Amino acid sequence: MSAKPSSMSPGLIVLVLALLLGLQPITTDLYLPALPALTDGFGASMSQAQLTLTSLLLAFGLSQLVWGPLSDRFGRRPILLLGTALFVVASIGSTFSPSMEQLIVWRIVQGIAMGAGVMCARAIVRDLYAPTEGARMMSKGLTGLGVIACGSAPLGGLLSQQFGWRVALMALAVFGAITLALLVWRFEETLPQKNPRALEPATLLRTWGRIARHPTFWAFALLATTTYGGLFTFLAASSFVFIKVLGLSKTVYGLLMFTMSLSYIVGTLACRRLLPRFGVRRTVAIAGFFTLAGGTLMGVLGLLGAQSLWAIILPFYLFMLGHGVHQPCGQSGAVSPFPQAAGAASALSGFLMMVAAFFMGGWLGKSLAATGDGAGTVLPLTNGVWFWSVLVAATAWTLVQRHGEGAPLRHFAASPPRGTTPVARQSRFHGVCWKLANSSPIRLNPLVPTHERTTIAGQLPRHRRPNGQW
């Protein structure tokens, strides 16, 4: 069954993308300032409190592998409505949890629900736009994500300080309810053709296999994964470094996180300017210089013993400028070759990002514990960001340049009804003939003026003879 062409305005689409993509930062950033009070309220250990975050991310990554095929089978709209409603319920459950154990369970459900929104946001871009325009629309949506991230940490700190940590968690339910209302009243289905076989085990395995073998997917998925790895390293370690090592107050730390989001927004705005002029590959390559420069400068200063605020914050501004380009290009580029399997491709890309965050979080936990929760050193943070910046630049300058414009895989289209005659081979022959005729000068009569040459799709160009006949 085919969906009607979407009549949603570009502004509405950007708003939907911003709210769906913003589910991730608001669920983590707004929650972090309430974490100490929450831990004291339950009398729990710090490791249990951290589990409420890591379990959320793990559920978020794994759930996308399920939401992706479901959205290819039933469409984006029903999956978004189900996932967003589940997010509201999980947020309410988290607010009134009587114990840390129940809170962890509700956070897992919250991560599962969050996966539906973020995964569908990436798939929606592929449903509606070609790769280059899709990257521009994704950058607009991620600009909205940056705005949401700017206000999440300060709002979470204010709510938890004035009204308690439960009110901060209730704010997540309010955000989810607003998003759900917009989806119910204004969002239309964007999937052009539902795939009735998307959930069949054989079809699912073939789909995963074809996605995993496509070099364009890996080029952009690794770009998004590596740049997110650098951001996650900073987010996971910065509170220890800035507060315990550098002695900053929580208020100043919150303002620094605000400036990080502003730098990211500037990067997304630059992405929208650069894409029409340079294209995806050159834009990604240009941003790679900022990422590598920021990560290398931070790493070298850390090794030289420069343990100051500006030795960390200024280099990371450069990294975030590059991140504002690499994240929209990576997320949209990973799904661009799969018009009929955008959900599955988006799910696999998101899963890779969360796997990188999960293992990086484990490494940071051990590194910070080995140095007394980060006391006295900034190296776990600076070395981690440096490591990821090298991987980002290597991916941007090699894999993306080599495989950054892969052709869509048309064999992901739904199978034709039984009894119809396949025409793929005939169409392929006509397409090859047309390409040869238009790419080789010797196959066109040079005496025929260009404006008198006409081409019918799937056929060779025909030339008008001097007598006026074809």
mmCIF file of N, CA and C in Angstrom, residues 45-144:
data_model
loop_
_atom_site.group_PDB
_atom_site.id
_atom_site.type_symbol
_atom_site.label_atom_id
_atom_site.label_comp_id
_atom_site.label_asym_id
_atom_site.label_seq_id
_atom_site.Cartn_x
_atom_site.Cartn_y
_atom_site.Cartn_z
ATOM 1 N N SER A 45 23.746 3.602 45.826
ATOM 2 C CA SER A 45 25.150 3.854 45.522
ATOM 3 C C SER A 45 25.267 4.610 44.208
ATOM 4 N N MET A 46 26.458 5.178 43.976
ATOM 5 C CA MET A 46 26.683 5.914 42.737
ATOM 6 C C MET A 46 26.656 4.978 41.538
ATOM 7 N N SER A 47 27.099 3.737 41.714
ATOM 8 C CA SER A 47 27.078 2.783 40.602
ATOM 9 C C SER A 47 25.646 2.472 40.187
ATOM 10 N N GLN A 48 24.731 2.372 41.160
ATOM 11 C CA GLN A 48 23.327 2.158 40.821
ATOM 12 C C GLN A 48 22.744 3.361 40.091
ATOM 13 N N ALA A 49 23.141 4.536 40.523
ATOM 14 C CA ALA A 49 22.653 5.739 39.854
ATOM 15 C C ALA A 49 23.147 5.801 38.417
ATOM 16 N N GLN A 50 24.407 5.440 38.182
ATOM 17 C CA GLN A 50 24.941 5.430 36.824
ATOM 18 C C GLN A 50 24.245 4.384 35.961
ATOM 19 N N LEU A 51 23.758 3.318 36.598
ATOM 20 C CA LEU A 51 23.065 2.275 35.844
ATOM 21 C C LEU A 51 21.768 2.802 35.242
ATOM 22 N N THR A 52 21.166 3.805 35.861
ATOM 23 C CA THR A 52 19.956 4.386 35.273
ATOM 24 C C THR A 52 20.251 5.078 33.948
ATOM 25 N N LEU A 53 21.493 5.470 33.731
ATOM 26 C CA LEU A 53 21.876 6.106 32.464
ATOM 27 C C LEU A 53 22.360 5.081 31.448
ATOM 28 N N THR A 54 23.243 4.169 31.879
ATOM 29 C CA THR A 54 23.783 3.180 30.936
ATOM 30 C C THR A 54 22.705 2.211 30.457
ATOM 31 N N SER A 55 21.786 1.821 31.339
ATOM 32 C CA SER A 55 20.703 0.929 30.913
ATOM 33 C C SER A 55 19.790 1.623 29.912
ATOM 34 N N LEU A 56 19.583 2.919 30.096
ATOM 35 C CA LEU A 56 18.791 3.696 29.139
ATOM 36 C C LEU A 56 19.431 3.673 27.759
ATOM 37 N N LEU A 57 20.742 3.918 27.692
ATOM 38 C CA LEU A 57 21.435 3.963 26.404
ATOM 39 C C LEU A 57 21.471 2.590 25.741
ATOM 40 N N LEU A 58 21.679 1.545 26.534
ATOM 41 C CA LEU A 58 21.723 0.199 25.954
ATOM 42 C C LEU A 58 20.360 -0.187 25.381
ATOM 43 N N ALA A 59 19.293 0.091 26.126
ATOM 44 C CA ALA A 59 17.950 -0.198 25.614
ATOM 45 C C ALA A 59 17.645 0.639 24.384
ATOM 46 N N PHE A 60 18.107 1.867 24.384
ATOM 47 C CA PHE A 60 17.911 2.756 23.236
ATOM 48 C C PHE A 60 18.563 2.187 21.983
ATOM 49 N N GLY A 61 19.792 1.695 22.105
ATOM 50 C CA GLY A 61 20.491 1.156 20.945
ATOM 51 C C GLY A 61 19.884 -0.135 20.435
ATOM 52 N N LEU A 62 19.572 -1.060 21.346
ATOM 53 C CA LEU A 62 19.035 -2.358 20.927
ATOM 54 C C LEU A 62 17.625 -2.232 20.359
ATOM 55 N N SER A 63 16.814 -1.355 20.922
ATOM 56 C CA SER A 63 15.422 -1.254 20.475
ATOM 57 C C SER A 63 15.311 -0.798 19.030
ATOM 58 N N GLN A 64 16.275 -0.038 18.546
ATOM 59 C CA GLN A 64 16.200 0.458 17.173
ATOM 60 C C GLN A 64 16.270 -0.677 16.155
ATOM 61 N N LEU A 65 16.920 -1.784 16.522
ATOM 62 C CA LEU A 65 16.977 -2.933 15.622
ATOM 63 C C LEU A 65 15.598 -3.559 15.423
ATOM 64 N N VAL A 66 14.703 -3.341 16.377
ATOM 65 C CA VAL A 66 13.334 -3.852 16.265
ATOM 66 C C VAL A 66 12.413 -2.806 15.646
ATOM 67 N N TRP A 67 12.543 -1.560 16.091
ATOM 68 C CA TRP A 67 11.678 -0.497 15.562
ATOM 69 C C TRP A 67 11.884 -0.285 14.067
ATOM 70 N N GLY A 68 13.113 -0.452 13.578
ATOM 71 C CA GLY A 68 13.388 -0.207 12.166
ATOM 72 C C GLY A 68 12.564 -1.079 11.229
ATOM 73 N N PRO A 69 12.665 -2.420 11.335
ATOM 74 C CA PRO A 69 11.826 -3.269 10.479
ATOM 75 C C PRO A 69 10.330 -3.063 10.704
ATOM 76 N N LEU A 70 9.923 -2.787 11.951
ATOM 77 C CA LEU A 70 8.504 -2.538 12.205
ATOM 78 C C LEU A 70 8.011 -1.310 11.444
ATOM 79 N N SER A 71 8.830 -0.266 11.390
ATOM 80 C CA SER A 71 8.414 0.942 10.666
ATOM 81 C C SER A 71 8.407 0.716 9.164
ATOM 82 N N ASP A 72 9.283 -0.147 8.647
ATOM 83 C CA ASP A 72 9.242 -0.481 7.225
ATOM 84 C C ASP A 72 8.003 -1.304 6.886
ATOM 85 N N ARG A 73 7.508 -2.068 7.847
ATOM 86 C CA ARG A 73 6.339 -2.906 7.610
ATOM 87 C C ARG A 73 5.028 -2.136 7.772
ATOM 88 N N PHE A 74 4.890 -1.364 8.842
ATOM 89 C CA PHE A 74 3.617 -0.729 9.164
ATOM 90 C C PHE A 74 3.598 0.776 8.910
ATOM 91 N N GLY A 75 4.748 1.378 8.626
ATOM 92 C CA GLY A 75 4.797 2.816 8.396
ATOM 93 C C GLY A 75 5.388 3.562 9.582
ATOM 94 N N ARG A 76 5.774 4.814 9.348
ATOM 95 C CA ARG A 76 6.409 5.607 10.408
ATOM 96 C C ARG A 76 5.386 6.105 11.434
ATOM 97 N N ARG A 77 4.220 6.515 10.969
ATOM 98 C CA ARG A 77 3.247 7.142 11.873
ATOM 99 C C ARG A 77 2.809 6.222 13.017
ATOM 100 N N PRO A 78 2.335 4.990 12.758
ATOM 101 C CA PRO A 78 1.906 4.153 13.891
ATOM 102 C C PRO A 78 3.035 3.831 14.863
ATOM 103 N N ILE A 79 4.249 3.647 14.354
ATOM 104 C CA ILE A 79 5.376 3.357 15.238
ATOM 105 C C ILE A 79 5.702 4.575 16.096
ATOM 106 N N LEU A 80 5.634 5.770 15.499
ATOM 107 C CA LEU A 80 5.894 6.990 16.266
ATOM 108 C C LEU A 80 4.835 7.204 17.347
ATOM 109 N N LEU A 81 3.580 6.977 17.017
ATOM 110 C CA LEU A 81 2.524 7.151 18.011
ATOM 111 C C LEU A 81 2.689 6.163 19.158
ATOM 112 N N LEU A 82 2.995 4.912 18.830
ATOM 113 C CA LEU A 82 3.191 3.901 19.867
ATOM 114 C C LEU A 82 4.401 4.231 20.732
ATOM 115 N N GLY A 83 5.521 4.559 20.089
ATOM 116 C CA GLY A 83 6.740 4.832 20.840
ATOM 117 C C GLY A 83 6.626 6.067 21.717
ATOM 118 N N THR A 84 6.022 7.137 21.202
ATOM 119 C CA THR A 84 5.900 8.366 21.984
ATOM 120 C C THR A 84 4.938 8.184 23.151
ATOM 121 N N ALA A 85 3.838 7.465 22.935
ATOM 122 C CA ALA A 85 2.916 7.180 24.039
ATOM 123 C C ALA A 85 3.608 6.354 25.121
ATOM 124 N N LEU A 86 4.405 5.378 24.698
ATOM 125 C CA LEU A 86 5.155 4.572 25.663
ATOM 126 C C LEU A 86 6.164 5.424 26.424
ATOM 127 N N PHE A 87 6.756 6.415 25.750
ATOM 128 C CA PHE A 87 7.702 7.316 26.412
ATOM 129 C C PHE A 87 7.006 8.114 27.517
ATOM 130 N N VAL A 88 5.793 8.592 27.258
ATOM 131 C CA VAL A 88 5.048 9.346 28.270
ATOM 132 C C VAL A 88 4.745 8.464 29.477
ATOM 133 N N VAL A 89 4.293 7.243 29.218
ATOM 134 C CA VAL A 89 3.978 6.318 30.312
ATOM 135 C C VAL A 89 5.228 6.004 31.131
ATOM 136 N N ALA A 90 6.355 5.749 30.447
ATOM 137 C CA ALA A 90 7.595 5.433 31.155
ATOM 138 C C ALA A 90 8.087 6.621 31.976
ATOM 139 N N SER A 91 7.900 7.831 31.471
ATOM 140 C CA SER A 91 8.316 9.021 32.218
ATOM 141 C C SER A 91 7.485 9.188 33.485
ATOM 142 N N ILE A 92 6.189 8.935 33.384
ATOM 143 C CA ILE A 92 5.335 9.003 34.575
ATOM 144 C C ILE A 92 5.725 7.913 35.566
ATOM 145 N N GLY A 93 5.990 6.700 35.055
ATOM 146 C CA GLY A 93 6.433 5.626 35.932
ATOM 147 C C GLY A 93 7.738 5.946 36.637
ATOM 148 N N SER A 94 8.672 6.581 35.927
ATOM 149 C CA SER A 94 9.940 6.973 36.545
ATOM 150 C C SER A 94 9.716 8.001 37.650
ATOM 151 N N THR A 95 8.787 8.912 37.423
ATOM 152 C CA THR A 95 8.534 9.975 38.402
ATOM 153 C C THR A 95 8.063 9.411 39.736
ATOM 154 N N PHE A 96 7.210 8.403 39.696
ATOM 155 C CA PHE A 96 6.611 7.870 40.924
ATOM 156 C C PHE A 96 7.223 6.542 41.355
ATOM 157 N N SER A 97 8.423 6.226 40.884
ATOM 158 C CA SER A 97 9.083 4.976 41.275
ATOM 159 C C SER A 97 9.408 5.000 42.766
ATOM 160 N N PRO A 98 9.030 3.949 43.507
ATOM 161 C CA PRO A 98 9.313 3.928 44.952
ATOM 162 C C PRO A 98 10.708 3.427 45.303
ATOM 163 N N SER A 99 11.427 2.877 44.330
ATOM 164 C CA SER A 99 12.756 2.330 44.615
ATOM 165 C C SER A 99 13.658 2.530 43.405
ATOM 166 N N MET A 100 14.973 2.394 43.651
ATOM 167 C CA MET A 100 15.940 2.529 42.568
ATOM 168 C C MET A 100 15.773 1.422 41.541
ATOM 169 N N GLU A 101 15.423 0.226 41.998
ATOM 170 C CA GLU A 101 15.257 -0.894 41.072
ATOM 171 C C GLU A 101 14.127 -0.628 40.086
ATOM 172 N N GLN A 102 12.994 -0.130 40.584
ATOM 173 C CA GLN A 102 11.884 0.173 39.681
ATOM 174 C C GLN A 102 12.216 1.341 38.755
ATOM 175 N N LEU A 103 12.985 2.293 39.260
ATOM 176 C CA LEU A 103 13.393 3.406 38.407
ATOM 177 C C LEU A 103 14.243 2.913 37.244
ATOM 178 N N ILE A 104 15.147 1.972 37.510
ATOM 179 C CA ILE A 104 15.985 1.421 36.441
ATOM 180 C C ILE A 104 15.118 0.724 35.395
ATOM 181 N N VAL A 105 14.100 -0.010 35.849
ATOM 182 C CA VAL A 105 13.208 -0.695 34.911
ATOM 183 C C VAL A 105 12.477 0.315 34.032
ATOM 184 N N TRP A 106 11.961 1.377 34.633
ATOM 185 C CA TRP A 106 11.252 2.389 33.853
ATOM 186 C C TRP A 106 12.185 3.136 32.913
ATOM 187 N N ARG A 107 13.433 3.317 33.323
ATOM 188 C CA ARG A 107 14.396 3.967 32.426
ATOM 189 C C ARG A 107 14.703 3.079 31.224
ATOM 190 N N ILE A 108 14.709 1.770 31.417
ATOM 191 C CA ILE A 108 14.892 0.856 30.287
ATOM 192 C C ILE A 108 13.724 0.990 29.311
ATOM 193 N N VAL A 109 12.501 1.026 29.847
ATOM 194 C CA VAL A 109 11.326 1.215 28.992
ATOM 195 C C VAL A 109 11.407 2.560 28.281
ATOM 196 N N GLN A 110 11.886 3.565 28.981
ATOM 197 C CA GLN A 110 12.044 4.892 28.386
ATOM 198 C C GLN A 110 13.033 4.856 27.227
ATOM 199 N N GLY A 111 14.137 4.122 27.393
ATOM 200 C CA GLY A 111 15.109 3.991 26.313
ATOM 201 C C GLY A 111 14.536 3.274 25.107
ATOM 202 N N ILE A 112 13.727 2.238 25.358
ATOM 203 C CA ILE A 112 13.079 1.519 24.254
ATOM 204 C C ILE A 112 12.155 2.454 23.482
ATOM 205 N N ALA A 113 11.356 3.227 24.198
ATOM 206 C CA ALA A 113 10.434 4.158 23.543
ATOM 207 C C ALA A 113 11.182 5.254 22.803
ATOM 208 N N MET A 114 12.263 5.738 23.383
ATOM 209 C CA MET A 114 13.056 6.793 22.751
ATOM 210 C C MET A 114 13.634 6.317 21.424
ATOM 211 N N GLY A 115 13.968 5.029 21.334
ATOM 212 C CA GLY A 115 14.522 4.486 20.101
ATOM 213 C C GLY A 115 13.577 4.618 18.925
ATOM 214 N N ALA A 116 12.267 4.508 19.165
ATOM 215 C CA ALA A 116 11.299 4.630 18.073
ATOM 216 C C ALA A 116 11.323 6.027 17.479
ATOM 217 N N GLY A 117 11.362 7.048 18.325
ATOM 218 C CA GLY A 117 11.336 8.418 17.827
ATOM 219 C C GLY A 117 12.580 8.799 17.056
ATOM 220 N N VAL A 118 13.751 8.500 17.614
ATOM 221 C CA VAL A 118 15.000 8.893 16.968
ATOM 222 C C VAL A 118 15.214 8.107 15.679
ATOM 223 N N MET A 119 14.906 6.815 15.691
ATOM 224 C CA MET A 119 15.074 6.003 14.487
ATOM 225 C C MET A 119 14.159 6.481 13.369
ATOM 226 N N CYS A 120 12.888 6.731 13.691
ATOM 227 C CA CYS A 120 11.947 7.181 12.664
ATOM 228 C C CYS A 120 12.316 8.554 12.127
ATOM 229 N N ALA A 121 12.908 9.402 12.949
ATOM 230 C CA ALA A 121 13.312 10.727 12.467
ATOM 231 C C ALA A 121 14.311 10.600 11.330
ATOM 232 N N ARG A 122 15.294 9.713 11.473
ATOM 233 C CA ARG A 122 16.275 9.520 10.401
ATOM 234 C C ARG A 122 15.623 8.904 9.170
ATOM 235 N N ALA A 123 14.695 7.973 9.385
ATOM 236 C CA ALA A 123 14.026 7.333 8.248
ATOM 237 C C ALA A 123 13.114 8.309 7.511
ATOM 238 N N ILE A 124 12.477 9.224 8.226
ATOM 239 C CA ILE A 124 11.591 10.209 7.602
ATOM 240 C C ILE A 124 12.358 11.065 6.608
ATOM 241 N N VAL A 125 13.575 11.440 6.966
ATOM 242 C CA VAL A 125 14.390 12.259 6.066
ATOM 243 C C VAL A 125 14.629 11.523 4.757
ATOM 244 N N ARG A 126 14.918 10.229 4.823
ATOM 245 C CA ARG A 126 15.148 9.454 3.595
ATOM 246 C C ARG A 126 13.861 9.257 2.813
ATOM 247 N N ASP A 127 12.727 9.163 3.515
ATOM 248 C CA ASP A 127 11.454 9.009 2.818
ATOM 249 C C ASP A 127 11.140 10.209 1.931
ATOM 250 N N LEU A 128 11.509 11.389 2.374
ATOM 251 C CA LEU A 128 11.053 12.619 1.732
ATOM 252 C C LEU A 128 12.088 13.313 0.871
ATOM 253 N N TYR A 129 13.387 13.034 1.085
ATOM 254 C CA TYR A 129 14.411 13.847 0.431
ATOM 255 C C TYR A 129 15.525 12.992 -0.160
ATOM 256 N N ALA A 130 16.144 13.542 -1.213
ATOM 257 C CA ALA A 130 17.356 12.958 -1.782
ATOM 258 C C ALA A 130 18.516 13.196 -0.816
ATOM 259 N N PRO A 131 19.652 12.476 -1.005
ATOM 260 C CA PRO A 131 20.739 12.539 -0.019
ATOM 261 C C PRO A 131 21.211 13.937 0.341
ATOM 262 N N THR A 132 21.535 14.788 -0.651
ATOM 263 C CA THR A 132 22.081 16.105 -0.322
ATOM 264 C C THR A 132 21.052 16.972 0.391
ATOM 265 N N GLU A 133 19.828 17.023 -0.141
ATOM 266 C CA GLU A 133 18.778 17.799 0.511
ATOM 267 C C GLU A 133 18.415 17.192 1.863
ATOM 268 N N GLY A 134 18.510 15.854 1.957
ATOM 269 C CA GLY A 134 18.246 15.206 3.234
ATOM 270 C C GLY A 134 19.245 15.612 4.302
ATOM 271 N N ALA A 135 20.512 15.758 3.912
ATOM 272 C CA ALA A 135 21.517 16.210 4.874
ATOM 273 C C ALA A 135 21.209 17.618 5.361
ATOM 274 N N ARG A 136 20.719 18.476 4.473
ATOM 275 C CA ARG A 136 20.363 19.840 4.880
ATOM 276 C C ARG A 136 19.171 19.825 5.839
ATOM 277 N N MET A 137 18.157 19.008 5.549
ATOM 278 C CA MET A 137 17.011 18.935 6.445
ATOM 279 C C MET A 137 17.403 18.323 7.783
ATOM 280 N N MET A 138 18.284 17.325 7.753
ATOM 281 C CA MET A 138 18.741 16.738 9.008
ATOM 282 C C MET A 138 19.508 17.755 9.838
ATOM 283 N N SER A 139 20.304 18.597 9.177
ATOM 284 C CA SER A 139 21.040 19.624 9.916
ATOM 285 C C SER A 139 20.082 20.623 10.556
ATOM 286 N N LYS A 140 18.966 20.924 9.878
ATOM 287 C CA LYS A 140 17.973 21.815 10.475
ATOM 288 C C LYS A 140 17.334 21.158 11.701
ATOM 289 N N GLY A 141 17.001 19.873 11.576
ATOM 290 C CA GLY A 141 16.436 19.171 12.722
ATOM 291 C C GLY A 141 17.407 19.084 13.883
ATOM 292 N N LEU A 142 18.683 18.860 13.577
ATOM 293 C CA LEU A 142 19.690 18.783 14.630
ATOM 294 C C LEU A 142 20.004 20.154 15.211
ATOM 295 N N THR A 143 19.755 21.218 14.458
ATOM 296 C CA THR A 143 19.838 22.550 15.053
ATOM 297 C C THR A 143 18.785 22.695 16.150
ATOM 298 N N GLY A 144 17.583 22.203 15.874
ATOM 299 C CA GLY A 144 16.550 22.193 16.910
ATOM 300 C C GLY A 144 16.941 21.333 18.090
#
